[in-house]
Short mmCIF file of C-alpha atoms in Angstrom, two decimals:
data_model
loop_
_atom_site.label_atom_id
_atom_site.label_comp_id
_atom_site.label_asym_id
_atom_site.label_seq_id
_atom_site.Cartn_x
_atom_site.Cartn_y
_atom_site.Cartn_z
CA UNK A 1 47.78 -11.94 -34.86
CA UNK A 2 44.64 -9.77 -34.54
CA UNK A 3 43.56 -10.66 -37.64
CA UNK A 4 43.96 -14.25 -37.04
CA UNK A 5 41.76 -13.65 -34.00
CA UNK A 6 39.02 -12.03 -35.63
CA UNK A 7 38.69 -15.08 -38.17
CA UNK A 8 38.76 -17.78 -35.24
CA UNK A 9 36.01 -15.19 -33.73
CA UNK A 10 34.11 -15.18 -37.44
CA UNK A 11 34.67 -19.24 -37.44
CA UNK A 12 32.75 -19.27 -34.22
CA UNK A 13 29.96 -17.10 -34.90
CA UNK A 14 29.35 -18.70 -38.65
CA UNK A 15 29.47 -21.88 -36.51
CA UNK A 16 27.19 -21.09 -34.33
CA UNK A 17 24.42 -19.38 -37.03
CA UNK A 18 24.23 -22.90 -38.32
CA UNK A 19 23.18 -24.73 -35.45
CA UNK A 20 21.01 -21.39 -34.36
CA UNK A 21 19.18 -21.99 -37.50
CA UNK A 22 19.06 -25.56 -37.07
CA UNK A 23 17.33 -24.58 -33.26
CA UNK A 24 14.63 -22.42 -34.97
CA UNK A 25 13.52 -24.71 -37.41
CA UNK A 26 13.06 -27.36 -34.75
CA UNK A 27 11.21 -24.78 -32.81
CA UNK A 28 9.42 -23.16 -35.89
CA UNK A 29 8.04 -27.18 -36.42
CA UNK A 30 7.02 -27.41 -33.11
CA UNK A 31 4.98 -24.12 -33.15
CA UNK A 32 6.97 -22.45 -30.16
CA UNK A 33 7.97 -18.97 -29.86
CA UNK A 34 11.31 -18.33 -28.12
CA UNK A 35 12.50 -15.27 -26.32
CA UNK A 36 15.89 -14.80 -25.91
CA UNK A 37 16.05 -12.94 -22.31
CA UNK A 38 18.86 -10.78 -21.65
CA UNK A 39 19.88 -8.35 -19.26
CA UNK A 40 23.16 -7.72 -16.92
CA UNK A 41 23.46 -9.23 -13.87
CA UNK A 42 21.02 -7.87 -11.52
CA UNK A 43 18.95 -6.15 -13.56
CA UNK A 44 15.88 -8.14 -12.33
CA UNK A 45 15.32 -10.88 -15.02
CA UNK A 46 14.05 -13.58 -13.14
CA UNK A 47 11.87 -11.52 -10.95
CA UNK A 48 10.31 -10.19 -13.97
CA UNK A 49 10.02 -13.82 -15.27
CA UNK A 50 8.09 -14.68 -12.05
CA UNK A 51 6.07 -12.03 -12.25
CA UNK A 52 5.21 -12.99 -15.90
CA UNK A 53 4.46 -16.25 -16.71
CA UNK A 54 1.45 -16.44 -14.44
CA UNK A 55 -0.25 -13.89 -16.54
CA UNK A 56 0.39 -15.23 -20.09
CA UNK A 57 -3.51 -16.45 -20.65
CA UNK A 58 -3.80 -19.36 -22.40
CA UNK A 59 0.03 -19.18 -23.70
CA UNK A 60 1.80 -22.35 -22.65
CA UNK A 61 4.97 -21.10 -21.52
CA UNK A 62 8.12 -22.63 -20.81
CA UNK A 63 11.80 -21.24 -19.40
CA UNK A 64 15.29 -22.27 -19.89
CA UNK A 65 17.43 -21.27 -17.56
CA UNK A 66 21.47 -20.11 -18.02
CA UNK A 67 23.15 -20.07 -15.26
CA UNK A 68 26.98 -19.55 -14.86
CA UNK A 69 27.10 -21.90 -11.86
CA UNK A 70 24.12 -23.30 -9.40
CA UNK A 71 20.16 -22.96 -10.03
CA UNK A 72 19.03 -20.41 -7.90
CA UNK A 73 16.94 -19.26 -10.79
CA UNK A 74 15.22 -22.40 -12.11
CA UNK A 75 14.43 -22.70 -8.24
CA UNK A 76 13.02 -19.84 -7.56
CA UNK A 77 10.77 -20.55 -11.07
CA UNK A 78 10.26 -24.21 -10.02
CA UNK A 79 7.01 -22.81 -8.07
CA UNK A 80 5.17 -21.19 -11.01
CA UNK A 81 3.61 -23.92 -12.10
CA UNK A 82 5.79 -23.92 -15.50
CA UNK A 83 8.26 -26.59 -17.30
CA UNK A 84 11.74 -24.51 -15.87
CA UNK A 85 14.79 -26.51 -17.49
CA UNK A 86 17.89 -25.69 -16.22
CA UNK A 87 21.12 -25.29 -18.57
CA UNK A 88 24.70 -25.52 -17.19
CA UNK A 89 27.03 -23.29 -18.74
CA UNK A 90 29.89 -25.52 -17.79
CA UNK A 91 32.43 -25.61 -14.79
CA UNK A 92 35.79 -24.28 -15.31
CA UNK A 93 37.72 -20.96 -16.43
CA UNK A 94 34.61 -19.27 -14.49
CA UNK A 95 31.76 -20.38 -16.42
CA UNK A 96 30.10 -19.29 -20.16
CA UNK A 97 29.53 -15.63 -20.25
CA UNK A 98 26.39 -16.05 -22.83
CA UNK A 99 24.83 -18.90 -23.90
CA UNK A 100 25.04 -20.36 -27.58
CA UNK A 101 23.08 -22.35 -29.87
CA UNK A 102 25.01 -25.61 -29.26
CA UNK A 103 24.32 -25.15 -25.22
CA UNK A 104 20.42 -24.27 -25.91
CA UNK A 105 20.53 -27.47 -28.48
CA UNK A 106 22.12 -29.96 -26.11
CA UNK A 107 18.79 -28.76 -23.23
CA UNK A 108 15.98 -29.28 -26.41
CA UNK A 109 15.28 -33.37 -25.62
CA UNK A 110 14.65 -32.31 -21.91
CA UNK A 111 11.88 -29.41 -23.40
CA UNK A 112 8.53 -30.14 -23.30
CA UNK A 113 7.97 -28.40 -27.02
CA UNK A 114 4.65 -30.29 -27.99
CA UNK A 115 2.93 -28.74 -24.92
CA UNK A 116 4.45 -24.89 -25.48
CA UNK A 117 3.55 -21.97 -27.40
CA UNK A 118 6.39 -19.67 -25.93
CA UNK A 119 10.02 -20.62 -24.54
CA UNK A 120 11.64 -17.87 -22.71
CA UNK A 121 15.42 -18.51 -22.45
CA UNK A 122 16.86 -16.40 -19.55
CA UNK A 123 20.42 -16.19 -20.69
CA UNK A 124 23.47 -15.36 -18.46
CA UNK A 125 23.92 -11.83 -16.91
CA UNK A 126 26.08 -9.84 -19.16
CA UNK A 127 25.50 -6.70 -21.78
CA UNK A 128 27.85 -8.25 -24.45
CA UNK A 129 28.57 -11.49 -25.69
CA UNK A 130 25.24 -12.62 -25.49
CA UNK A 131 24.18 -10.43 -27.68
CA UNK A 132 26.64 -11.86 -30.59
CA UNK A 133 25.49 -15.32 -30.09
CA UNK A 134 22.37 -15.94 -31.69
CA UNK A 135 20.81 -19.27 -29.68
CA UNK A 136 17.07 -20.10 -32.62
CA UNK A 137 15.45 -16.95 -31.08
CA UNK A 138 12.65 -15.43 -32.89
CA UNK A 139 12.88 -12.41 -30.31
CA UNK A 140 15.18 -10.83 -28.35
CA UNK A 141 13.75 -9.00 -25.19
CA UNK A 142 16.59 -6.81 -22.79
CA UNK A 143 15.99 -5.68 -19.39
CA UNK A 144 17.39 -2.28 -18.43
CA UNK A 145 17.22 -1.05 -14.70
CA UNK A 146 17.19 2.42 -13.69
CA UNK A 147 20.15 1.74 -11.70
CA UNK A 148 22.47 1.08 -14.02
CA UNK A 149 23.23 4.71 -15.26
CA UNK A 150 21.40 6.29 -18.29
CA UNK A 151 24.21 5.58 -20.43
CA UNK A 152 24.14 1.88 -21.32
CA UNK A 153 22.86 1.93 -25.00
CA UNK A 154 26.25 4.04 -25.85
CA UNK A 155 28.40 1.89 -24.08
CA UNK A 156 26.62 -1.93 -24.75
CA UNK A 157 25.33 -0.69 -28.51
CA UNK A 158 25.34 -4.20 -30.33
CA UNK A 159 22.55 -5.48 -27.13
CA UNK A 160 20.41 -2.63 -27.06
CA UNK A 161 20.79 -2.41 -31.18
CA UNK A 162 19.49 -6.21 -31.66
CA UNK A 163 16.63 -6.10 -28.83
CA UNK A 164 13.02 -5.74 -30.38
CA UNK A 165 11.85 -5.07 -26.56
CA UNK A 166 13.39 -3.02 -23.78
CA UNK A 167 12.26 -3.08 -20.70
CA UNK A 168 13.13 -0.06 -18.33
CA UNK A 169 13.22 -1.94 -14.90
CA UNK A 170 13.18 -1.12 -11.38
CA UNK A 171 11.62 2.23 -11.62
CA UNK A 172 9.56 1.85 -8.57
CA UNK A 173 13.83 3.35 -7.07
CA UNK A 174 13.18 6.37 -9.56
CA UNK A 175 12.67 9.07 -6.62
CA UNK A 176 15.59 7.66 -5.21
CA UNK A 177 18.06 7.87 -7.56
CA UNK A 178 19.71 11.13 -10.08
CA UNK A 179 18.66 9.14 -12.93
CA UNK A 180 16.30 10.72 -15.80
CA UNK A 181 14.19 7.95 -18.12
CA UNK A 182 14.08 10.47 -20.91
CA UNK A 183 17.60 10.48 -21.22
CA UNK A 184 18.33 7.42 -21.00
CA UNK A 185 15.32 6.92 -23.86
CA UNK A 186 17.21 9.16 -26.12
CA UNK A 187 20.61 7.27 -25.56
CA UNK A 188 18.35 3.89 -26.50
CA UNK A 189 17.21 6.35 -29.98
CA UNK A 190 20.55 6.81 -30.60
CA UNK A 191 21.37 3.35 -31.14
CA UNK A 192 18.22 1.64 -32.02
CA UNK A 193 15.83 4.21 -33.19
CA UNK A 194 12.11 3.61 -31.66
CA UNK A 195 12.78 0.28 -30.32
CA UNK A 196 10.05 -0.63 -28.49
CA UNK A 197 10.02 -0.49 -24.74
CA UNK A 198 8.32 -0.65 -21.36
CA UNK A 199 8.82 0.88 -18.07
CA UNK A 200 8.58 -1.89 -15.58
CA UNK A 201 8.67 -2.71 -11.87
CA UNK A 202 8.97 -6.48 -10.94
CA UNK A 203 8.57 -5.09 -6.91
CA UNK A 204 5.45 -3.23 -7.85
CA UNK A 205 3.76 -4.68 -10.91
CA UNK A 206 4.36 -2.07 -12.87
CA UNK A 207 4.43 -2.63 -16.80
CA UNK A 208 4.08 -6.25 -16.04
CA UNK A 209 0.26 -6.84 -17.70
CA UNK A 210 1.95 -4.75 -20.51
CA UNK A 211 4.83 -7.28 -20.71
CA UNK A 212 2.51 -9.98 -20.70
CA UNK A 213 0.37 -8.55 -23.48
CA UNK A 214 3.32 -7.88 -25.50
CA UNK A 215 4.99 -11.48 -25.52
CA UNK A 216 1.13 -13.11 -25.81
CA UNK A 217 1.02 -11.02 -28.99
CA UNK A 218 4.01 -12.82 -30.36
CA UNK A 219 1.98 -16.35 -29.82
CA UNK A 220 -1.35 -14.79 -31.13
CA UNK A 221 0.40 -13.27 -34.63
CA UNK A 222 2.06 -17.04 -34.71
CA UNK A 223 -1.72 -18.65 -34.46
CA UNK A 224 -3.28 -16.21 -37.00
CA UNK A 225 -0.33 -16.62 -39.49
CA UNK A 226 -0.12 -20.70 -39.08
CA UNK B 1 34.53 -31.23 -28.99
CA UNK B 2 34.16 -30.25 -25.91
CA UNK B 3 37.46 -31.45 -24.91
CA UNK B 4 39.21 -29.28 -28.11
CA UNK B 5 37.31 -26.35 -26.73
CA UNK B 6 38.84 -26.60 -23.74
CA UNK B 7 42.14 -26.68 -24.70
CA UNK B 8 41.67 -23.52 -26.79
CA UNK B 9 40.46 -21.54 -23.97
CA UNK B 10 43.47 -23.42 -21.86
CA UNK B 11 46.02 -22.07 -24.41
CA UNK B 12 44.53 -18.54 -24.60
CA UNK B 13 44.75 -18.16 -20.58
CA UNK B 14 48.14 -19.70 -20.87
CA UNK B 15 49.18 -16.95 -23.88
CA UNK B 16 47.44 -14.18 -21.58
CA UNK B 17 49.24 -15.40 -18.52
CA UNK B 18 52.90 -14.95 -20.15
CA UNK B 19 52.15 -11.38 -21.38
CA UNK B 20 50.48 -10.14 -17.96
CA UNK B 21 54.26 -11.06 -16.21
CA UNK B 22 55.69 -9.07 -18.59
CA UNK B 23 53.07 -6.65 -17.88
CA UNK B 24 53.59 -7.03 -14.18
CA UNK B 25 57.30 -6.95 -14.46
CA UNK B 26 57.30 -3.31 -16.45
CA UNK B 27 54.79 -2.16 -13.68
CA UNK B 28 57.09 -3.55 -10.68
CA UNK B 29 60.38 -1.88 -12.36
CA UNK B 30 58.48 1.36 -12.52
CA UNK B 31 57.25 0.96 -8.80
CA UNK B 32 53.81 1.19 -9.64
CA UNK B 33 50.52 -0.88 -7.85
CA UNK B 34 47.85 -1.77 -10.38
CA UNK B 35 44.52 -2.41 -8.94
CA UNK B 36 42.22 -4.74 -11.55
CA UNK B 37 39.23 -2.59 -11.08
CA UNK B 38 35.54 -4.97 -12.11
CA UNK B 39 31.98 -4.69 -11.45
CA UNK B 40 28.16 -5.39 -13.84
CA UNK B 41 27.75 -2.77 -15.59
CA UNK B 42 26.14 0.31 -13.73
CA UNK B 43 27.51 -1.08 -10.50
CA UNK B 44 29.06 2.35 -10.46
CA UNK B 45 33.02 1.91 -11.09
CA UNK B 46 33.08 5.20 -12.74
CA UNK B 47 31.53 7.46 -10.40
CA UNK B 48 33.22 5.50 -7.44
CA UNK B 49 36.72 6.47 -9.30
CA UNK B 50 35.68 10.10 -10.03
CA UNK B 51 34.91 10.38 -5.96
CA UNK B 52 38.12 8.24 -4.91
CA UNK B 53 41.16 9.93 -7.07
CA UNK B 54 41.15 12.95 -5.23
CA UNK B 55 41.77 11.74 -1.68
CA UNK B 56 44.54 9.82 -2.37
CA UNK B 57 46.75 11.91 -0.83
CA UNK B 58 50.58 11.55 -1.69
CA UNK B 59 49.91 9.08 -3.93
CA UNK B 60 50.19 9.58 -7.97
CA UNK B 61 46.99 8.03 -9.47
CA UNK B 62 46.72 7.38 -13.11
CA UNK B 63 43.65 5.87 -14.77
CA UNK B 64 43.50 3.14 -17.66
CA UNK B 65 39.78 3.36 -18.74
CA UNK B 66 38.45 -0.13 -20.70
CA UNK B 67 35.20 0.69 -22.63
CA UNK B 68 33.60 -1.61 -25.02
CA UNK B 69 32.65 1.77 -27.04
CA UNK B 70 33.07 5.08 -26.96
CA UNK B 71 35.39 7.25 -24.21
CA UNK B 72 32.13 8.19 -21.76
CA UNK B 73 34.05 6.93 -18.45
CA UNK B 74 37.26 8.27 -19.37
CA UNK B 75 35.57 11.84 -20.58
CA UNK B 76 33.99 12.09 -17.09
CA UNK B 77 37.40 11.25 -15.25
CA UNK B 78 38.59 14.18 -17.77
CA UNK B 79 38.02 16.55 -14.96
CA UNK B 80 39.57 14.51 -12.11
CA UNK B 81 43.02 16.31 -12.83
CA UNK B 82 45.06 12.46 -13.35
CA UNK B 83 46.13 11.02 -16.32
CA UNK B 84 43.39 8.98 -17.59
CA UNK B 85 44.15 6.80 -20.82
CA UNK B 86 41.84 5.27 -23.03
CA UNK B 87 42.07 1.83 -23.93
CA UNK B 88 39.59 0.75 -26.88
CA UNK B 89 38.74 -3.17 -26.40
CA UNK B 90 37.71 -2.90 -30.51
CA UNK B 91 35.01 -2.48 -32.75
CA UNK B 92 33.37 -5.72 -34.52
CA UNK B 93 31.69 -8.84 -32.53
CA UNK B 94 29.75 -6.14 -30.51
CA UNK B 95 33.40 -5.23 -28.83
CA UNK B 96 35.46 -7.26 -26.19
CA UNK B 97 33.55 -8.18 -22.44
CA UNK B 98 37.11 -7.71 -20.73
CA UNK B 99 40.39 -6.31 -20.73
CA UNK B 100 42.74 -9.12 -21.60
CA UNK B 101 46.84 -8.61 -20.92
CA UNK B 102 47.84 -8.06 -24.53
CA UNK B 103 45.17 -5.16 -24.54
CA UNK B 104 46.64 -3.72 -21.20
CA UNK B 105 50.06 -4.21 -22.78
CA UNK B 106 49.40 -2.07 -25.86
CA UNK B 107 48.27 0.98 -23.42
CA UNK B 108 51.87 0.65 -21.55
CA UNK B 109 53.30 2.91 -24.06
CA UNK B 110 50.69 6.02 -23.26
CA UNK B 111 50.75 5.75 -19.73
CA UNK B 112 53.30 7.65 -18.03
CA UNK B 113 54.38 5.01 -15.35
CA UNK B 114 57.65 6.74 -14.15
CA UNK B 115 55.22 9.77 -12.61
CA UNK B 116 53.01 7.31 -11.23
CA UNK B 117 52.65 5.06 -7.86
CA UNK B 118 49.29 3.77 -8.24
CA UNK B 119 47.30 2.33 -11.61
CA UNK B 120 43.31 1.68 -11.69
CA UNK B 121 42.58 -0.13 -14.32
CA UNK B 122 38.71 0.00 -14.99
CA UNK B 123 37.58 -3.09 -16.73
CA UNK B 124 34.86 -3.67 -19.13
CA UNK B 125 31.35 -4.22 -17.17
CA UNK B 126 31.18 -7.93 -16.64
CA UNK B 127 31.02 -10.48 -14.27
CA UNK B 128 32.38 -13.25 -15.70
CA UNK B 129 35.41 -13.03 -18.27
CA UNK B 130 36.78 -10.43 -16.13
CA UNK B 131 37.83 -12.48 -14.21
CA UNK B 132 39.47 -15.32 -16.09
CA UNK B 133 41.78 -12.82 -17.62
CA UNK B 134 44.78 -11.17 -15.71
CA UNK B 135 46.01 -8.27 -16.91
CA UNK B 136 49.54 -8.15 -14.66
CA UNK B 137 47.53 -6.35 -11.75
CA UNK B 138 48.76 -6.65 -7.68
CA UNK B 139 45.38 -6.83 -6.38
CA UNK B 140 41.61 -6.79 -7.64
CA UNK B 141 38.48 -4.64 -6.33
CA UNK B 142 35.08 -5.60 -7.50
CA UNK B 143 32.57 -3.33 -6.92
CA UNK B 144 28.85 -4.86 -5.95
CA UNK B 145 25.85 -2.56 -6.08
CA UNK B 146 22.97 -3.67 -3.60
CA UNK B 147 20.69 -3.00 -6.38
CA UNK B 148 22.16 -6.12 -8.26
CA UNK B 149 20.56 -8.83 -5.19
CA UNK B 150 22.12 -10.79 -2.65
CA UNK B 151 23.11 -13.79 -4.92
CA UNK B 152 25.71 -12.38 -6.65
CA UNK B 153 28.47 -14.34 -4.97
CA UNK B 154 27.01 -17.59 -5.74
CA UNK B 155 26.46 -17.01 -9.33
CA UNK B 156 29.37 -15.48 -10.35
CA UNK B 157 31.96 -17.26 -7.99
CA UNK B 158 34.91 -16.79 -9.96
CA UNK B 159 35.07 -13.28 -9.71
CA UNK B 160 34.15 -13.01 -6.26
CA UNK B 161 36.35 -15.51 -4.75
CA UNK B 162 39.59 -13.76 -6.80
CA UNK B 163 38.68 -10.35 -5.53
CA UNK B 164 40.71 -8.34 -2.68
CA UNK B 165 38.23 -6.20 -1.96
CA UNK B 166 34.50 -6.14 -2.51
CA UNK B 167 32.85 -2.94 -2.15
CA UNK B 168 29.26 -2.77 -1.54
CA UNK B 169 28.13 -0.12 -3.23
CA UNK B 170 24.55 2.27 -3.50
CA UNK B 171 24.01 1.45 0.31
CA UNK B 172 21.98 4.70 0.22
CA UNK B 173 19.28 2.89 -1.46
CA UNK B 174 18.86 0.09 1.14
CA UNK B 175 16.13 2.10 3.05
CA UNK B 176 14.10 1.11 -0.46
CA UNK B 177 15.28 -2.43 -1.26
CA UNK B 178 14.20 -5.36 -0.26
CA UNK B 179 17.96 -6.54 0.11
CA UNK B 180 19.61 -8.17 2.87
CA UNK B 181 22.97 -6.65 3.24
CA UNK B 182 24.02 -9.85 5.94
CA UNK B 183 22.94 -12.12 3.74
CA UNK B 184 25.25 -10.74 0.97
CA UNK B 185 27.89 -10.92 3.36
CA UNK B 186 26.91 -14.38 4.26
CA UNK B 187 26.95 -15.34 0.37
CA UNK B 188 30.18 -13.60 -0.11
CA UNK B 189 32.18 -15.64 3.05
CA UNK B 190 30.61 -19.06 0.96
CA UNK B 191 33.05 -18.29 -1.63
CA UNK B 192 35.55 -16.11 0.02
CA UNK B 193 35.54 -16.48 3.19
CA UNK B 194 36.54 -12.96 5.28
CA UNK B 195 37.47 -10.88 2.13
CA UNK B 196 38.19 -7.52 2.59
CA UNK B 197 34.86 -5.69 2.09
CA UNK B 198 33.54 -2.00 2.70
CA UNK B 199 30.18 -0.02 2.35
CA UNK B 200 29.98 2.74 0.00
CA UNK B 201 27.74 4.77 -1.43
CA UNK B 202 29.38 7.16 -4.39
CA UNK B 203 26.43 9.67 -4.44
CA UNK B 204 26.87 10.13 -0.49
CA UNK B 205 30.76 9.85 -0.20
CA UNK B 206 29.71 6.58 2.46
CA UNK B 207 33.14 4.70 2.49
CA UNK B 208 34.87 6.62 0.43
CA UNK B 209 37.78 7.60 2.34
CA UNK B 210 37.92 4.30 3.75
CA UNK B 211 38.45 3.18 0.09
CA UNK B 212 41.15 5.45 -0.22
CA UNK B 213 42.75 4.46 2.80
CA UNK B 214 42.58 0.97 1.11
CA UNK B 215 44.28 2.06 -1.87
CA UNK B 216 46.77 4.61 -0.21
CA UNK B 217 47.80 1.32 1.92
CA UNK B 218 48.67 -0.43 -1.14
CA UNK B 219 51.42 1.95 -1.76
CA UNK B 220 53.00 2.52 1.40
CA UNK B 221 53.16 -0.92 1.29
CA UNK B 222 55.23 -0.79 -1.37
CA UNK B 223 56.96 1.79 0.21
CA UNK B 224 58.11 -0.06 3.34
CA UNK B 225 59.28 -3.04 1.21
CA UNK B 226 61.02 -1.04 -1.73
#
């Protein structure tokens, strides 16, 4: 019986690497970088998105926005001035915990591609199966608060393993909290040796221009190899 | 497509279903409550269970620990002087997001439920499957760290509106949040109106003992009917 479960599980996952790659070449044609956003719940992703996209200089930048139920986020997005396209993970049994490439497909004809450089795909709150389901990303960036314990990476590996950018949130609480950030950096070593990361505050500011410089880079290496 | 994916997931809650009665019905025989214990990750389950266990007095507390990977939250209940068990959700697919029955089922056999009148089952850090998935429990307790924002209960509905208690945890950080404990509340009656609910902070001990009243209450409940 397990082993009949792991092949439906395998089935699903080769299923959903084909229509993944089918999403990346669309976006790959269209000459838009996409971020696939991923945090658990709470951990401050859409403040940090808000605090972002204003400062991504000549970067047209878009956001897709999984939500298990309702669009708080995409509302609280709708007033930076950005095309915010909202994807329903589906009534019933509780709602999708991750989004997959099928989902992210089905919300393409509503994207505004032509007119992006960058697509940042703030997928649903959970440390995870999102990180199994590859949606046509070209990077994965994780968000981290201080909060949440130093031991994370050890217990979610497989997330903090296939990020290529942490970012260590909320530490504007550090004073206020038994929580050491070198710790909790070699816990992040353990499973993903010198993964890059940034300490962040989306209350503050802090890390943000960093952030911003980081995912314009990804549109900047796209221009000078195309 | 859609319609055939449904009916998996249908059939898999069904299958789950059966086995947590069974589960339920070897817990009942043995007289034993068994609290389905859920948060995010880092809302601080753990810690909250290492500062709970030993007020309950009178009442025999065993632990069943769900991790993705590794044995971190059942090596720091080590000390807690109650029988803690392990229960590995599986390597491969970046591990399971929650405890299903079948999983619960295959513990059964380590836990020693003749010497025991309460069960706290600590589920994998989630918000969503969690809750889709009963595991033969009497009652649920989700824990909710102010740190995570007041829109928790309208994003992850499911899990809020199935939970017996809701404990609102890290309320020693409130004096440097920008979080609205009422409006939390308010959020939380919009999908479960008057649940059970209680302030704690497990680095303070705030709540604590009325936690454990909580839980004690479960059993001499059980008491007075058995």
């Amino acid at each position: 019986m397990h082993r009949t479960r792991i092949r439906v599980v395998e089935d699903a996952l080769d299923a959903n690497n084909t229509i993944a790659r089918e999403n990346r070449r669309d976006f790959d044609r269209a000459g838009v970088r996409v971020v696939n956003f991923m945090s658990a719940p709470g951990a401050g992703k859409t403040t940090l998105l808000e605090r972002v996209v204003g400062r991504l200089d000549g970067v047209r930048v878009g956001v897709l926005e999984g939500d298990v139920e309702g669009s708080l986020d995409a509302d609280r997005l709708a007033h930076c001035h950005v095309p915010v396209v909202q994807l329903d993970t589906g009534p019933g049994f509780g709602g999708e915990c991750h989004l997959d490439a099928n989902m992210v497909r089905s919300a393409l004809p509503e994207l505004p591609l032509a007119e992006l450089d960058l697509l940042i795909v703030e997928n649903v709150g959970n440390l995870v199966c999102p990180a199994e389901f590859k949606i046509g990303e070209d990077v994965r960036v994780m968000v981290c608060a201080v909060t949440e314990g130093e031991d994370k990476p050890l217990k979610y590996p497989l997330m903090f393993r296939t990020a290529d950018l942490v970012l260590i949130n909320k530490i504007d609480l550090l004073p206020h909290l038994d929580f050491d950030v070198e710790k909790l950096e070699r816990h992040l070593d353990a499973v993903h040796p010198g993964v890059a990361r940034l300490r962040t505050s989306a209350r503050t500011g802090d890390g943000i221009d960093a952030w911003a410089a980081w995912l314009s880079g990804l549109v900047v290496r796209e221009r000078a190899v195309g």
